[in-house]
Tab-separated table of C-alpha atoms and ligand atoms in Angstrom:
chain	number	residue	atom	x	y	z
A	1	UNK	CA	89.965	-22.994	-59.027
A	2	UNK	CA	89.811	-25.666	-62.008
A	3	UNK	CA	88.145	-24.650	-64.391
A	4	UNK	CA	85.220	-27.248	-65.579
A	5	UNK	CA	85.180	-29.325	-68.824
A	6	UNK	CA	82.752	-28.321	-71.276
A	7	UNK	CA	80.716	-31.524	-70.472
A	8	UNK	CA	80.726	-30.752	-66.767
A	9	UNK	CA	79.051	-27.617	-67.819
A	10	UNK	CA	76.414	-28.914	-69.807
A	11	UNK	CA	76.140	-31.288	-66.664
A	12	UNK	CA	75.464	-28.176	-64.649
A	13	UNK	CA	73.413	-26.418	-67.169
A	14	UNK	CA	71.054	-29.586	-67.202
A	15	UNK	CA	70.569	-29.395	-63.418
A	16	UNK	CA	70.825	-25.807	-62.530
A	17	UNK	CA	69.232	-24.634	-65.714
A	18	UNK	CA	71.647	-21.582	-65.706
A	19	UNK	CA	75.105	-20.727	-66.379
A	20	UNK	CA	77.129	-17.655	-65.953
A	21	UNK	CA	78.166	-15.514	-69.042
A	22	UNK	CA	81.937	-16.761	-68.576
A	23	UNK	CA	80.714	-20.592	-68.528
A	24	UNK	CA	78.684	-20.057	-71.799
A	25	UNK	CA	81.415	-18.175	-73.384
A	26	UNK	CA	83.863	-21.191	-72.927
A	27	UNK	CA	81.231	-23.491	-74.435
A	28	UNK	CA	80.641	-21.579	-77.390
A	29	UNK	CA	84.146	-20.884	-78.107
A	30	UNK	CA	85.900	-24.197	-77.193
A	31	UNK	CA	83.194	-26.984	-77.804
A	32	UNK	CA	84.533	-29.913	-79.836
A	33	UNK	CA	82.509	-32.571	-81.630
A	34	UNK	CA	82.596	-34.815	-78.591
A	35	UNK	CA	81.117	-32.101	-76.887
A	36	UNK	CA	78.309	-31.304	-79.558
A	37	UNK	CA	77.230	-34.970	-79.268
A	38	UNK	CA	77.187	-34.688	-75.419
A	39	UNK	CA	74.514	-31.975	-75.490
A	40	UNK	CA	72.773	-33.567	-78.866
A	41	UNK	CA	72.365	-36.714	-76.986
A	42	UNK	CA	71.170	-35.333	-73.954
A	43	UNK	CA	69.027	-32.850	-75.158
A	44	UNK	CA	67.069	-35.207	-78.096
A	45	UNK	CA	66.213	-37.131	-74.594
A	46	UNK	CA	64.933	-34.589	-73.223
A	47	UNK	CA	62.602	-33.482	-76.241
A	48	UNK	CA	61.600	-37.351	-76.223
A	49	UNK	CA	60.926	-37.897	-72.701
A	50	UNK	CA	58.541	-34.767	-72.748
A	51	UNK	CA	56.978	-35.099	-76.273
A	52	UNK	CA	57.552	-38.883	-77.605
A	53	UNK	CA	58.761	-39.424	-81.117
A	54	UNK	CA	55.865	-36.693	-82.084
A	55	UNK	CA	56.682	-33.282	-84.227
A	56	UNK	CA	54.000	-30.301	-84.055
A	57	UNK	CA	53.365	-29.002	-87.134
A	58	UNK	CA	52.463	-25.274	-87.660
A	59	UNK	CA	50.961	-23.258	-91.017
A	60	UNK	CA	52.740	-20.400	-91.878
A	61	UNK	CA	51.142	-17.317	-93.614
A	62	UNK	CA	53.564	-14.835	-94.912
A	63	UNK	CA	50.668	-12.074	-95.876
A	64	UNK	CA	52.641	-9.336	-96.732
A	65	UNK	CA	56.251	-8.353	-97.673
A	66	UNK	CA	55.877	-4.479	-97.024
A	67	UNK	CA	57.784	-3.457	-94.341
A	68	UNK	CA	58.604	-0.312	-92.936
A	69	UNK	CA	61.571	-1.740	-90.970
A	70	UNK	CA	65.237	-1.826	-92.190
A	71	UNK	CA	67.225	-4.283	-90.253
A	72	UNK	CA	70.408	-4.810	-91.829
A	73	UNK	CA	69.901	-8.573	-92.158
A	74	UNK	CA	66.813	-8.945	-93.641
A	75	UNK	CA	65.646	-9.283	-97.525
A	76	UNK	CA	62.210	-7.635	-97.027
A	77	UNK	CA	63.541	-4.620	-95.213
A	78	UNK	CA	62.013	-1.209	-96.013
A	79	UNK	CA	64.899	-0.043	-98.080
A	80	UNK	CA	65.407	-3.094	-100.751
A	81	UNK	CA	64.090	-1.126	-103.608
A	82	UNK	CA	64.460	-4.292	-106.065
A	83	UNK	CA	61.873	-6.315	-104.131
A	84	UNK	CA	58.458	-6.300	-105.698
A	85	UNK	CA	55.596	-6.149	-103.218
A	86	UNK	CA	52.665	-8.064	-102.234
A	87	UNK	CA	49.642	-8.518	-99.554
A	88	UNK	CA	47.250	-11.017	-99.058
A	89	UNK	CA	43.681	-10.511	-98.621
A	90	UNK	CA	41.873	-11.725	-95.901
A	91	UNK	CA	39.978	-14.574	-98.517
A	92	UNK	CA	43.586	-15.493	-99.688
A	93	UNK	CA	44.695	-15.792	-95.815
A	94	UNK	CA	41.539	-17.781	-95.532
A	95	UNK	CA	42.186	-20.055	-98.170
A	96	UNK	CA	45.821	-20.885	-96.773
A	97	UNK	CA	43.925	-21.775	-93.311
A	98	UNK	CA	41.254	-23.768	-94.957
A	99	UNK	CA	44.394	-25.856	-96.999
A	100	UNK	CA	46.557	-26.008	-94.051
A	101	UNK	CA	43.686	-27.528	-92.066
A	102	UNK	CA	42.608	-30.045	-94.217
A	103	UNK	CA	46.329	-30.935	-93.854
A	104	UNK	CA	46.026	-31.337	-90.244
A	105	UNK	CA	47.339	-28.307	-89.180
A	106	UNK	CA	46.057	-26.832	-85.779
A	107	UNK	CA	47.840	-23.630	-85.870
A	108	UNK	CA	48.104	-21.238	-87.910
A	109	UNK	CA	51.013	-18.785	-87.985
A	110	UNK	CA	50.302	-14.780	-89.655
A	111	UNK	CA	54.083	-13.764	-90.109
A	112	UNK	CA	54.725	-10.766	-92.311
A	113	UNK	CA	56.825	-7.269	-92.239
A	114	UNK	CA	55.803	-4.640	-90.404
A	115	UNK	CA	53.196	-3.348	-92.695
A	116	UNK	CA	51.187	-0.268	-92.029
A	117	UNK	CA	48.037	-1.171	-93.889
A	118	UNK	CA	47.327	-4.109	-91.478
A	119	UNK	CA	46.124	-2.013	-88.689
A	120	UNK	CA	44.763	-3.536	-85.409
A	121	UNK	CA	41.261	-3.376	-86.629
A	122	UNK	CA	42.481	-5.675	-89.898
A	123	UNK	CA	44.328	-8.138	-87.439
A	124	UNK	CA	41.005	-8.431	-85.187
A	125	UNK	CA	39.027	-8.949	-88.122
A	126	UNK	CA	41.146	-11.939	-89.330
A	127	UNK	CA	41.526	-13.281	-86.420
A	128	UNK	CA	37.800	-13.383	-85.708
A	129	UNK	CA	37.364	-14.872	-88.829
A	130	UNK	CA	40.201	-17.801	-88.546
A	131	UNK	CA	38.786	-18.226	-85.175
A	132	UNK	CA	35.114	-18.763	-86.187
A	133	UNK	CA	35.611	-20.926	-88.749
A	134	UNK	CA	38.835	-23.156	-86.636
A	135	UNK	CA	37.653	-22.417	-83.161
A	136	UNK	CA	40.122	-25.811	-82.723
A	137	UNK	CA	43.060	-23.789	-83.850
A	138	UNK	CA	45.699	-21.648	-82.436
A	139	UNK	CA	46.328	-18.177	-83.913
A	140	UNK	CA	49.834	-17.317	-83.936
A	141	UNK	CA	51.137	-13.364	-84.541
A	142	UNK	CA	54.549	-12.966	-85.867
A	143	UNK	CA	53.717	-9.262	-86.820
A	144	UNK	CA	56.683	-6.958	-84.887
A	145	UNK	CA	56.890	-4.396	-82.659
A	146	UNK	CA	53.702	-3.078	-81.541
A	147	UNK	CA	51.804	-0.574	-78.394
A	148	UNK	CA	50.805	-2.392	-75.371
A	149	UNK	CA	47.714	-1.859	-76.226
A	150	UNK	CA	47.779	-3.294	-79.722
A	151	UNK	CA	49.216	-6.413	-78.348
A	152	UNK	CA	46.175	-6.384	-75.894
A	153	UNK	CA	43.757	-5.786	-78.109
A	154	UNK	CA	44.827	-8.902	-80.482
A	155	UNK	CA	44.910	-11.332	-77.250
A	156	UNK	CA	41.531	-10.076	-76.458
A	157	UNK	CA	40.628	-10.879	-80.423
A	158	UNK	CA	41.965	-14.075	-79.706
A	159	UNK	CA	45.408	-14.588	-80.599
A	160	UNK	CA	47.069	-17.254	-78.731
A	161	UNK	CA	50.810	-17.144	-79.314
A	162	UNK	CA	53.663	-14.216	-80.843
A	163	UNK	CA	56.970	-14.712	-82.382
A	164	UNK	CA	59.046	-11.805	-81.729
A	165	UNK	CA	62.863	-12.603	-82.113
A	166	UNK	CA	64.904	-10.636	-79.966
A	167	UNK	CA	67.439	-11.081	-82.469
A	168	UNK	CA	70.592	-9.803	-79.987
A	169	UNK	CA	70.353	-9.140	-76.407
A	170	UNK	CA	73.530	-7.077	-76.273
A	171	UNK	CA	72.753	-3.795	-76.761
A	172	UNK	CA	75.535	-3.001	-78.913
A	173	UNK	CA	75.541	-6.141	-80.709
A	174	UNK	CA	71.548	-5.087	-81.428
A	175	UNK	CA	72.470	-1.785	-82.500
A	176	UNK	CA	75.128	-3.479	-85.303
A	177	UNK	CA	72.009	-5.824	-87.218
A	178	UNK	CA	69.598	-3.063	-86.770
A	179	UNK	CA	69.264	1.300	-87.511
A	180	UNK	CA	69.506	3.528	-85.037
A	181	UNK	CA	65.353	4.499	-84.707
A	182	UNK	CA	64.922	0.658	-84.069
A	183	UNK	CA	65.993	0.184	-80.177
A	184	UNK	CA	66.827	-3.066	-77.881
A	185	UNK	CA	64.701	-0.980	-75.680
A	186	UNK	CA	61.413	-1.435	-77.250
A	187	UNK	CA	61.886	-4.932	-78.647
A	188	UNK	CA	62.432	-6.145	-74.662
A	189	UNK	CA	59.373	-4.209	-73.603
A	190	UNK	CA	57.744	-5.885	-76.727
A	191	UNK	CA	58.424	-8.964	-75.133
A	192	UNK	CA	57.746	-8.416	-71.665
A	193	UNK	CA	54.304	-7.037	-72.572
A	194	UNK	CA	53.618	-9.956	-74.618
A	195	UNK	CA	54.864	-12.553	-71.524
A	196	UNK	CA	52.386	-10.442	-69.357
A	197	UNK	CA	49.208	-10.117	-71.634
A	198	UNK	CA	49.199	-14.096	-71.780
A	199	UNK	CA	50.581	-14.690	-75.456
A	200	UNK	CA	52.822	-17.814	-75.556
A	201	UNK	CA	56.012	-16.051	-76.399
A	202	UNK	CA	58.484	-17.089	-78.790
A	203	UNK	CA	62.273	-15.081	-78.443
A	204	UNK	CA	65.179	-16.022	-80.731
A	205	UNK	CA	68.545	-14.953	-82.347
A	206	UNK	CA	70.145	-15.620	-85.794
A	207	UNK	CA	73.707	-17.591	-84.870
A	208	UNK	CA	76.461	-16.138	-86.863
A	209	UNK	CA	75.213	-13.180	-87.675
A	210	UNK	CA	77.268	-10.055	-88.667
A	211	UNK	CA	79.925	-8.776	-85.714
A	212	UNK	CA	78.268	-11.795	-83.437
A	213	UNK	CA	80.861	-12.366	-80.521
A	214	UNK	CA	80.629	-15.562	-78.313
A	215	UNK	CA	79.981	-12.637	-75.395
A	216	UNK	CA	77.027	-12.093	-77.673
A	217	UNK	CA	75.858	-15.296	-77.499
A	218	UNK	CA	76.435	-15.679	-74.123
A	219	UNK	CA	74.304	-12.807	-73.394
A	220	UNK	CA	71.210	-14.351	-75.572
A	221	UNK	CA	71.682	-17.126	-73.376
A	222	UNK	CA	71.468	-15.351	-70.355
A	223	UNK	CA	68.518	-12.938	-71.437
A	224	UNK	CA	66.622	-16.563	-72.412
A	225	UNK	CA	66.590	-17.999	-69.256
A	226	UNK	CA	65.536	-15.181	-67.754
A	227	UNK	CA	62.518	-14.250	-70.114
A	228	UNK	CA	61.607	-18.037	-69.577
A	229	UNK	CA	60.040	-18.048	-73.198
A	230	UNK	CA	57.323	-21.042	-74.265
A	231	UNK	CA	58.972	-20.548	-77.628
A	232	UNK	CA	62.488	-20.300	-79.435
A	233	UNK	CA	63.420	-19.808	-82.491
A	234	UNK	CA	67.028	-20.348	-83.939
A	235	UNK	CA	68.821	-20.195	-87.642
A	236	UNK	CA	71.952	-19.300	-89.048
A	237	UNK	CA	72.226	-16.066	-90.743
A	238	UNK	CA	72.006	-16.483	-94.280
A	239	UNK	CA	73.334	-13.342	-96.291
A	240	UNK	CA	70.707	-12.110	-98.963
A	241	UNK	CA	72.383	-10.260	-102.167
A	242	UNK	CA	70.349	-7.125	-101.522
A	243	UNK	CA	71.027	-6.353	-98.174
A	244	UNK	CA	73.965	-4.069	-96.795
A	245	UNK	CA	75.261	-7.626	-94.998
A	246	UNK	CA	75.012	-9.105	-98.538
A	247	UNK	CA	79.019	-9.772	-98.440
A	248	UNK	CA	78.699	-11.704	-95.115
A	249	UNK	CA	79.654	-14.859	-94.276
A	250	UNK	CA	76.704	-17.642	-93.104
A	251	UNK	CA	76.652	-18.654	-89.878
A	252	UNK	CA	77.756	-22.182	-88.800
A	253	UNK	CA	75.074	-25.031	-88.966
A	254	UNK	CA	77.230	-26.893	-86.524
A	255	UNK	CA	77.244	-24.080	-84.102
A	256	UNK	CA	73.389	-23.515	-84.557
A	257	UNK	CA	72.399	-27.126	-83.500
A	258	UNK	CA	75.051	-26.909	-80.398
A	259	UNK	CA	73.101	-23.714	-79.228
A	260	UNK	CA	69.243	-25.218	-80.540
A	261	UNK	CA	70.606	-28.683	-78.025
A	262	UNK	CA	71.532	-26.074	-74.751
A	263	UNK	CA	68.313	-24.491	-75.234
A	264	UNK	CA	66.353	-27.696	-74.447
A	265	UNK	CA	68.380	-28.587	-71.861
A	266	UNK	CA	68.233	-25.086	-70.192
A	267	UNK	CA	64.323	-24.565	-71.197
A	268	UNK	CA	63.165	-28.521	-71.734
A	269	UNK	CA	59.362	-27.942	-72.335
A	270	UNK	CA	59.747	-25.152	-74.517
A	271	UNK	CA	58.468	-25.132	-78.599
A	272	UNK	CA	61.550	-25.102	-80.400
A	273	UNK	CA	61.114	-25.341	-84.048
A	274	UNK	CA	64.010	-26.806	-86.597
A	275	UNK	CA	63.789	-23.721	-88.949
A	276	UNK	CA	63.392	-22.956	-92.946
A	277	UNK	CA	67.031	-21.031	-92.825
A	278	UNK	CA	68.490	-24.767	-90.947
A	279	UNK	CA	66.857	-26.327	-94.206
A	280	UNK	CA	68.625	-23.881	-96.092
A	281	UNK	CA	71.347	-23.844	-95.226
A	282	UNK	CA	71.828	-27.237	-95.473
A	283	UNK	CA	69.664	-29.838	-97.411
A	284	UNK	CA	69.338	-32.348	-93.994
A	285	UNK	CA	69.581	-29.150	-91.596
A	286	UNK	CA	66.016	-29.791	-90.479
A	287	UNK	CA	66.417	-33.458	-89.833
A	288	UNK	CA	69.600	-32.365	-88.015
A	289	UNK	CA	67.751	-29.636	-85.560
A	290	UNK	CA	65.624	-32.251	-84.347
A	291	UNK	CA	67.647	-34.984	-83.253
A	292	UNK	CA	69.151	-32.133	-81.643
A	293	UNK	CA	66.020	-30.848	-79.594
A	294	UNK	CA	63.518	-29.695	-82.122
A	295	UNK	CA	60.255	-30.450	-81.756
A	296	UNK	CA	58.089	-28.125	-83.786
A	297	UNK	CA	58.671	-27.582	-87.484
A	298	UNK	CA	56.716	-25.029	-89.885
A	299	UNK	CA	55.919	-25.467	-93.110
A	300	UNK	CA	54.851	-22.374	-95.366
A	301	UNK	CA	51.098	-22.569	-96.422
A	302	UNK	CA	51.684	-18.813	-98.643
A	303	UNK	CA	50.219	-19.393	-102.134
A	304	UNK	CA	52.546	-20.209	-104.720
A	305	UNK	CA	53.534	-17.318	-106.330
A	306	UNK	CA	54.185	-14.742	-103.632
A	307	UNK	CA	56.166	-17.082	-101.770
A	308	UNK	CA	59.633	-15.496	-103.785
A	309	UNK	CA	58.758	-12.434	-102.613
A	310	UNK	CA	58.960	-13.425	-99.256
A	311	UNK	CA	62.744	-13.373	-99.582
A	312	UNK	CA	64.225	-12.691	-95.885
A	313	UNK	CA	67.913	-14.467	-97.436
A	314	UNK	CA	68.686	-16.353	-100.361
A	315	UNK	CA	67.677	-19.706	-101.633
A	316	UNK	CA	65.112	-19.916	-98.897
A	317	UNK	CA	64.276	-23.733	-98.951
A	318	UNK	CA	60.847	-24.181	-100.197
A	319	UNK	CA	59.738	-21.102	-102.558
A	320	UNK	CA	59.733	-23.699	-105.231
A	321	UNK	CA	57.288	-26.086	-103.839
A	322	UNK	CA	53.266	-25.816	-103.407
A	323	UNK	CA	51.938	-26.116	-99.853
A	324	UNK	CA	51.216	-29.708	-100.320
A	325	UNK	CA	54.337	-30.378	-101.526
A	326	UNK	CA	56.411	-28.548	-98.848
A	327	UNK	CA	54.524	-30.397	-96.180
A	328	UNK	CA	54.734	-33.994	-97.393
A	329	UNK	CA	58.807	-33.371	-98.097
A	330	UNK	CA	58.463	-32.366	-94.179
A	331	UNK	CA	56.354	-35.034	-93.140
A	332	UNK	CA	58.173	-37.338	-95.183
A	333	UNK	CA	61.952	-36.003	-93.358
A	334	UNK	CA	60.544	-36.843	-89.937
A	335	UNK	CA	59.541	-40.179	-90.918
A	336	UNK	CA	63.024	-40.862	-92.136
A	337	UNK	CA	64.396	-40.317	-88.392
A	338	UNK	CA	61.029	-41.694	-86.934
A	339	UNK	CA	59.507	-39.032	-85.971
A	340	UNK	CA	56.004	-39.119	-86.755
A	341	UNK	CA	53.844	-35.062	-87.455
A	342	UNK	CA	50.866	-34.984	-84.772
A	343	UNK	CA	47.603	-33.206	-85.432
A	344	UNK	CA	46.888	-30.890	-82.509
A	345	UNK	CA	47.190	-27.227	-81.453
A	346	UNK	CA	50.384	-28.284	-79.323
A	347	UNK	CA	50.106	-25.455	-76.489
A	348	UNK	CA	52.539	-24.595	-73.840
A	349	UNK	CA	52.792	-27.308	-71.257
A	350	UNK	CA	52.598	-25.402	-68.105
A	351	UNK	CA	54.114	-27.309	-65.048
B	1	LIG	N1	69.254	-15.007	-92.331
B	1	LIG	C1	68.675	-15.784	-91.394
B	1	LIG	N2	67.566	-15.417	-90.722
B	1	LIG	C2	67.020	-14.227	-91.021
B	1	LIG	N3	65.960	-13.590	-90.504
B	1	LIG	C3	65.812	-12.426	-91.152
B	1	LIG	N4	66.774	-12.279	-92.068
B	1	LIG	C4	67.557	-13.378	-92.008
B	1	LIG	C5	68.735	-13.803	-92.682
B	1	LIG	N5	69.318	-13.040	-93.604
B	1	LIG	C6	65.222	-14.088	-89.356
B	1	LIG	C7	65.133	-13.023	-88.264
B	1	LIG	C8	63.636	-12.797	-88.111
B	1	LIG	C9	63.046	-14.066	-88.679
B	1	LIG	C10	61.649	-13.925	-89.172
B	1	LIG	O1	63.904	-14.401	-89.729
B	1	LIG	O2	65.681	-13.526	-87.036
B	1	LIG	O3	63.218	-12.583	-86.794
């Protein structure tokens, strides 16, 4: 058999939606530039035939930086000593909602570690409140690994939509970025409960992280189409100095917007944001992500001065800017491609 050209497989990945692990490998490892504007092109017409010119904007909240996690990658993990520690109350997470909607914003996004103090009980509460006072918002959870019956009891509360990477879909791989009491295991059945209580779900990976193989990748690939998720989220590692992974090496922005321009071909209604650690790592990254696919960005509505604390690598893009600020730079990026920010919740589009 002769094997297919890396454009014929993007060809078939566009129509059949899938491709095998072997096919995905020999994208990931052999693509050239010619190839990477193949899938760019095809894939930004994609994102514009199903969502215009238009980019949805979403607040972020990062309430707290406690974590009792330890993944390998990640600045606010459990075991960085040197970090100082902060959480928000529920006025100050009020306050960020009431800025963010003045702004325009029509979701709003609670991301922190996994912090023991906000119990389910704390999470209902705010999410009552955020939905009494902006019944016309989304709530989104980016909170971890939680029961069934936590998850439940938040959708219930309200809560429209969760970000839960899966950060590696090969067990191994997983098992390399993370310690041994945190399993694969539990971060799928995360996800499937999630998919199954209702929650627009959001899966994702860091490319180039740590031991990352293009088998690795492949398998991501694989475990996305299959989880059919309404949201994606993709970056390149970023080392952070006080991590074990601190002598890393970044993971390519190049290789990033390839994968962020398959996903929207393979999933092309899905919310993909062009992420903070794009912007980081370099200065146009987010410009870059969505004339590649993109069509969600979100800027961080955290007050001022906790937002170095909420350090996952270093130089995250942004800690030096107020909430204003960071969203009119945004705002002001699309227009430059023109792309113009919409005000709206931006749900799902269910066929
Ligand atoms: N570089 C890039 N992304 C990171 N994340 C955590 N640490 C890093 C890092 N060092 C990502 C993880 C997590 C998300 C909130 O941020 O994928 O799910």
């Amino acid at each position: 058999m002769i094997a297919m050209t890396n454009i014929q497989l993007i060809d078939k990945l566009n129509a059949e939606k899938r491709l095998t692990e072997a096919e995905w490998v020999q994208i990931i490892s052999t693509y050239t530039p010619d190839d990477r504007e193949y899938a760019r092109a095809l894939a930004q017409g994609i994102a514009i035939s199903g969502f215009g010119k238009n980019i949805f904007f979403r607040g972020i909240v990062e309430f707290s930086n406690y974590c009792k996690n330890n993944c390998y990658y990640c600045g606010i993990r459990g075991g960085n000593a040197k970090l100082s520690r902060y959480r928000l109350t529920d006025e100050d997470i009020l306050r960020c909602c009431e800025k963010g909607y003045e702004s325009g914003f029509r979701t709003f996004v609670l991301q922190g570690g996994e912090d023991p103090a906000f119990t389910d009980e704390r999470f209902v509460g705010m999410i009552h409140k955020i939905k009494a006072a902006y019944p016309d918002c989304a709530v989104t959870l980016s909170i971890g690994e939680r029961s069934r019956e936590s998850y439940a009891l938040l959708r219930g509360a309200g809560a429209d939509r969760f970000l839960l990477r899966h950060e590696a879909a090969d067990c191994e791989h997983y098992a390399k970025l993370h310690p041994p009491y945190q399993t694969l295991e539990n971060r799928m059945r995360c996800l499937r409960d999630l998919k199954d209580l209702g929650y627009q779900t959001g899966a994702g990976m860091m490319v180039g992280s740590p031991y990352q193989k293009p088998e690795h990748l492949a398998r991501d690939m694989i475990f996305m189409a299959d989880l059919d998720p309404e949201m994606v989220g993709v970056g390149p590692f970023i080392p952070h100095s006080d991590t074990p992974f601190r002598d890393e090496k970044a993971g390519s922005v190049e290789l990033t917007l390839l994968l962020i321009s398959l996903i929207r071909i393979m999933l092309p209604r899905v919310l993909l944001p062009s992420t903070t650690a794009l912007g980081t790592a370099q200065a146009d990254g987010r410009k870059l992500g969505v004339l590649a696919g993109c069509n969600v960005v979100m800027p961080n509505l955290s007050p001022a001065d906790v937002r170095k604390k909420y350090m996952l690598y270093n130089n995250k893009s942004g800690t030096e800017l107020t909430a204003r600020q960071g969203i009119e730079l945004l705002r002001g990026q699309m227009e430059e491609i023109g792309y113009s920010v919409i005000v709206g919740r931006g749900d799902y589009q269910k066929v």
